[in-house]
Short mmCIF file of C-alpha atoms in Angstrom, two decimals:
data_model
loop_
_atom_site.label_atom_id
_atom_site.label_comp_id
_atom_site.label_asym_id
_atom_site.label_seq_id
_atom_site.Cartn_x
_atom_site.Cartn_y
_atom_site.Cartn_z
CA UNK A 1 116.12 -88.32 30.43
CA UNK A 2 112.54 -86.55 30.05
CA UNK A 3 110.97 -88.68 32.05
CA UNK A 4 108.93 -92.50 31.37
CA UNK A 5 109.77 -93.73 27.84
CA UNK A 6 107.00 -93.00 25.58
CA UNK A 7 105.64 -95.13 22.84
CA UNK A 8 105.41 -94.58 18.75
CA UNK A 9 102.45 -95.30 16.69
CA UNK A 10 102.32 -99.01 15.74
CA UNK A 11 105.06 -99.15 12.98
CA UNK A 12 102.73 -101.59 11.11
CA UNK A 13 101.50 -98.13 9.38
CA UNK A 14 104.52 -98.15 7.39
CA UNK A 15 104.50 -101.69 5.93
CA UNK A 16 100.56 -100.91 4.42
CA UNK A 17 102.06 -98.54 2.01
CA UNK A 18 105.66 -99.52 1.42
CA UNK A 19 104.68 -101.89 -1.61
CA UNK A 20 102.71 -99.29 -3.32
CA UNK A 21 105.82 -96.64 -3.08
CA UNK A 22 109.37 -96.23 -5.27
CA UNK A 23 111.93 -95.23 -2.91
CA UNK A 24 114.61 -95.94 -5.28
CA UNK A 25 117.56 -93.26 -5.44
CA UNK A 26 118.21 -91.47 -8.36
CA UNK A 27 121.98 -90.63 -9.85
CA UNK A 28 122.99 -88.55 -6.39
CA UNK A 29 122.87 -90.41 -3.39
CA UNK A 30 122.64 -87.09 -1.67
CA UNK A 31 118.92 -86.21 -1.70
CA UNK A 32 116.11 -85.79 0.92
CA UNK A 33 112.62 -88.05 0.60
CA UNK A 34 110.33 -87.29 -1.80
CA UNK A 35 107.57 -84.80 -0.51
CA UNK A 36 104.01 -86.07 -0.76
CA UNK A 37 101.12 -83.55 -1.61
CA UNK A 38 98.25 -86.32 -0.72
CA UNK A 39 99.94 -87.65 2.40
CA UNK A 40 98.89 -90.30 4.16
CA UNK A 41 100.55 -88.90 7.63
CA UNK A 42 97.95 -86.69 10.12
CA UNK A 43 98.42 -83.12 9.76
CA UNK A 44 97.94 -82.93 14.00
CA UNK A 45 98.47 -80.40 15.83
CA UNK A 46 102.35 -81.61 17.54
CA UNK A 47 103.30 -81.50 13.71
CA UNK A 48 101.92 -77.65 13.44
CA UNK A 49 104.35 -76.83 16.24
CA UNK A 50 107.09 -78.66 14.74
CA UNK A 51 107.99 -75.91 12.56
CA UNK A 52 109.85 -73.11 14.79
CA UNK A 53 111.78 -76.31 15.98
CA UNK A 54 112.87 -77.05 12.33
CA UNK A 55 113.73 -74.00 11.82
CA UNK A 56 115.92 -73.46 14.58
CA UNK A 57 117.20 -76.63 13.95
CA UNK A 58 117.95 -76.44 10.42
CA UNK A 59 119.59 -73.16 11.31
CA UNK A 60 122.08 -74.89 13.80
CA UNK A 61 122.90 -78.03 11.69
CA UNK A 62 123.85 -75.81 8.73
CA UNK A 63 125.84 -73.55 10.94
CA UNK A 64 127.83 -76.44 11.59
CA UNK A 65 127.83 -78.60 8.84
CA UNK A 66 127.70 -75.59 6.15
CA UNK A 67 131.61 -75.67 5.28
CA UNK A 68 131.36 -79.37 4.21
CA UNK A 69 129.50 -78.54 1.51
CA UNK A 70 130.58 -79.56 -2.26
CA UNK A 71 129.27 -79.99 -5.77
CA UNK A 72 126.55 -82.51 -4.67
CA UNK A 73 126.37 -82.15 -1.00
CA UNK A 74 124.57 -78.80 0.31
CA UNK A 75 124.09 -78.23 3.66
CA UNK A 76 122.10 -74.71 3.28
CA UNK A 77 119.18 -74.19 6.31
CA UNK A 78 116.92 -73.88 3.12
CA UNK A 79 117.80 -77.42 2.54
CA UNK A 80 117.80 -79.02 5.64
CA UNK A 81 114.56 -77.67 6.55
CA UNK A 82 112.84 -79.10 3.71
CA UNK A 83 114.07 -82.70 4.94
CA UNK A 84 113.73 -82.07 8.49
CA UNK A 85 109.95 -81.49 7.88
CA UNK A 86 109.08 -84.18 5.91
CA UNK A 87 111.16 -86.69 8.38
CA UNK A 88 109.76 -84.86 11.28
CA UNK A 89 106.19 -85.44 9.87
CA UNK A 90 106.90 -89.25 8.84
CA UNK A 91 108.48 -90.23 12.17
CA UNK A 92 105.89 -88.71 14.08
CA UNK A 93 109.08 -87.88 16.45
CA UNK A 94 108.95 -85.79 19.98
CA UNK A 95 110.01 -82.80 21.02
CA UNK A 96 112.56 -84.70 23.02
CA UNK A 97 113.50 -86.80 20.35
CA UNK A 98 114.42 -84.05 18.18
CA UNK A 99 116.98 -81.77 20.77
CA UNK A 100 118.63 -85.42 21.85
CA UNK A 101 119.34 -86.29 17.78
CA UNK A 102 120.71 -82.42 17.47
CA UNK A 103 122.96 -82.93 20.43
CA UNK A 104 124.15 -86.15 19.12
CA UNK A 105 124.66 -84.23 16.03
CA UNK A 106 127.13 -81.58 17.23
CA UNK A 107 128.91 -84.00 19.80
CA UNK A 108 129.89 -86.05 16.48
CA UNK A 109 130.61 -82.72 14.16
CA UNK A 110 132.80 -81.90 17.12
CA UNK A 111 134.57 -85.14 17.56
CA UNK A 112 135.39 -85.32 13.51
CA UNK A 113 136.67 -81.77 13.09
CA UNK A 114 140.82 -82.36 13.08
CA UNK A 115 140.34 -85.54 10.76
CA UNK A 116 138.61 -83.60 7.47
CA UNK A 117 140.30 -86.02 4.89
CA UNK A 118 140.09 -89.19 6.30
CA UNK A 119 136.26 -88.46 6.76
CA UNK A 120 133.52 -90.90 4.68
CA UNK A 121 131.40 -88.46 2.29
CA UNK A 122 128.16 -89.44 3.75
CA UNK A 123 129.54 -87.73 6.49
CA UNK A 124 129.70 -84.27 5.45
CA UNK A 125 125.78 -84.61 4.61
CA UNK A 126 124.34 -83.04 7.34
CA UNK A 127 121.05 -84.73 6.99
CA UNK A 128 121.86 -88.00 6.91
CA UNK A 129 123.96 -87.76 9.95
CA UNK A 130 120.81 -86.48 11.39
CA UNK A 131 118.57 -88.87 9.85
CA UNK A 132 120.88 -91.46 11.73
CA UNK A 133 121.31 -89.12 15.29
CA UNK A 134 117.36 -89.52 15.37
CA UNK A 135 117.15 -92.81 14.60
CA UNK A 136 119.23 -93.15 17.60
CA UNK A 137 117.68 -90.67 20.06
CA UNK A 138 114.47 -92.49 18.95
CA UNK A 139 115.73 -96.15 19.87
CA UNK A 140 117.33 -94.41 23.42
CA UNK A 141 114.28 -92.88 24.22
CA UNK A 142 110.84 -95.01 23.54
CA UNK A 143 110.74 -98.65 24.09
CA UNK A 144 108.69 -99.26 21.34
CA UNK A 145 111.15 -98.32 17.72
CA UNK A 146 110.91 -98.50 14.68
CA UNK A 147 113.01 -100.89 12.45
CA UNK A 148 115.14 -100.50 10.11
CA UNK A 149 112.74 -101.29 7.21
CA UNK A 150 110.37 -98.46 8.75
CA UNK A 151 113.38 -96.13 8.72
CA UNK A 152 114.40 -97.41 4.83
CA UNK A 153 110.18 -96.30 4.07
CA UNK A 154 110.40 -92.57 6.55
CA UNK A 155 113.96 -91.52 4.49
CA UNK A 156 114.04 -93.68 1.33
CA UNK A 157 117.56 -94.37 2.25
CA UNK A 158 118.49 -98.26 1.88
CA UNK A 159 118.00 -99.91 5.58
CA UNK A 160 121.77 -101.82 4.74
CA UNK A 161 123.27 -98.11 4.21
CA UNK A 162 121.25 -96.50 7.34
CA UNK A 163 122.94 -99.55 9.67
CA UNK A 164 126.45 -98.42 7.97
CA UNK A 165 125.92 -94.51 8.64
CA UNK A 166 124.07 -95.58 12.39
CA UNK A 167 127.29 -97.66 13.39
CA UNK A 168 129.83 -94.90 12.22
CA UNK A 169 128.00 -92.51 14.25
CA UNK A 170 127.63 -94.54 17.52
CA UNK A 171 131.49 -94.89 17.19
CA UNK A 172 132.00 -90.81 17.51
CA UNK A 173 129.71 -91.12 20.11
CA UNK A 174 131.54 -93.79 21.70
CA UNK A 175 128.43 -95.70 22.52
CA UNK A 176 127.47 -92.89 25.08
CA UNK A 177 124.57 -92.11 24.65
CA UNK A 178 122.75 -91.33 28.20
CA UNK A 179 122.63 -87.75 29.29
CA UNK A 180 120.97 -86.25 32.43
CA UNK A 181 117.88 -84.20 31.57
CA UNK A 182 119.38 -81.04 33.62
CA UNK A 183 122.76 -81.09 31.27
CA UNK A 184 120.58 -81.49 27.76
CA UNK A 185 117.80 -78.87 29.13
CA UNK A 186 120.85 -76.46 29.72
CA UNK A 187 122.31 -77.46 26.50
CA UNK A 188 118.99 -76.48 24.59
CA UNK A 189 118.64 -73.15 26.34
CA UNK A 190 122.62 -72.19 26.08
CA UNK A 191 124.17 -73.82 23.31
CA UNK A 192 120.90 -74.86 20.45
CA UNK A 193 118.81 -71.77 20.66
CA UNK A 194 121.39 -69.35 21.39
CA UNK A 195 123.60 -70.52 18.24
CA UNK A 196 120.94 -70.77 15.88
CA UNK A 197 119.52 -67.56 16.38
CA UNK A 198 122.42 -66.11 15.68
CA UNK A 199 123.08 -68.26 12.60
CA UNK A 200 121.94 -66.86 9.42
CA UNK A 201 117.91 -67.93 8.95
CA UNK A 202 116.67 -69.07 6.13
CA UNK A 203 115.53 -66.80 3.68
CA UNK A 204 112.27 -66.59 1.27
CA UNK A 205 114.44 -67.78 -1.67
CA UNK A 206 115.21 -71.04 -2.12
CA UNK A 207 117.14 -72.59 -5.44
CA UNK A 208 116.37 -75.84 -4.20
CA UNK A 209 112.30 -75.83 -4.49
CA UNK A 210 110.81 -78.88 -6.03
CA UNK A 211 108.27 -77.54 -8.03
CA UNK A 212 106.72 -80.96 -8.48
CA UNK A 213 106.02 -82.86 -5.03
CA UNK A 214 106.62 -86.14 -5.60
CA UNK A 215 109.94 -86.16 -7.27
CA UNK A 216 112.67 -86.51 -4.99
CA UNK A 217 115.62 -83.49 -4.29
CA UNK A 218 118.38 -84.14 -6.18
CA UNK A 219 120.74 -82.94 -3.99
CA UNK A 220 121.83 -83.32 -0.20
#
């Protein structure tokens, strides 16, 4: 892949502040983590330079996963960038670790297009089958993961229901989860960046702002 497996920041992080926090969901299931205005989590500069890749990003997942949406399930750029940002800035994740968990992404959107009604509804949230491609990419790429209780703390999703969504998707990937550096490299340059900048960006409106931080987005 890109090269020696790297190593995360000692996971431990997580459990010092997981008693002191509410993760619990509200009504909809469908909702990013709640946003933090006193965060804990270095602003460095690798998070900085995170943001043209969320955008793109969010721009190809909801080019994709856009005509899934429904009455509690909205897979608008707007939406997704809001999530992928906070994620992005809990997880500390690579560069690397972010194309590999997009490409997972489409190879799975792909693989589930001709079988629409037989399909879970978690699946036709495009961030939580992110959430899950990352989770993934990250355990494929650096030797030293995070567990699932460090994932359940990053997303506020249940660690029982992030094993559930993780297995579904390694079965549309067929357990396959290797791919030469040359083939994703290309893949970036052809398929990610050309796609989402022709994809509709997002724009300076969004009906989805949480005016108040802390309170989690009530909606997928």
């Amino acid at each position: 892949m890109y090269g020696n497996h790297r190593f995360t920041p000692d996971s431990r992080e997580f459990d010092a502040g997981a008693k002191s926090k509410d993760f619990s969901t509200s009504n909809n299931p469908y909702q990013t983590p709640p946003s933090e205005t006193n965060s804990t989590y270095p602003q460095t500069n690798s998070i900085k330079r995170k943001t043209n890749l969320a955008l793109t990003i969010s721009a190809f997942l909801s080019d994709i996963s856009r005509p899934l949406s429904n009455g509690k399930i909205n897979n608008s750029p707007q939406n997704i960038l809001k999530f992928l940002n906070e994620v992005f800035k809990r997880s500390k994740c690579s560069k690397e670790n972010a194309i590999l968990a997009t490409f997972y992404f489409q190879r799975i959107y792909r693989s589930r297009a001709q079988n629409e009604s037989s399909l879970p509804e978690f699946s036709r949230c495009s961030k939580r089958i992110f959430l899950c491609c990352l989770i993934l990419s990250h355990k494929f790429l650096n030797d030293n993961t995070y567990s699932m209780k460090n994932w359940q703390i990053i997303s506020g999703l249940h660690a029982k229901d992030l094993s559930l969504m993780e297995r579904w998707c390694l079965g549309k990937l067929n357990y396959e989860l290797a791919i030469p550096c040359s083939d994703l490299l290309l893949w970036e340059t052809n398929t990610l960046m050309k796609r989402a900048s022709m994809a509709k960006r997002p724009g300076d409106a969004d009906h989805d702002f949480d005016a108040h931080p802390r309170k989690l987005i009530k909606s997928c």
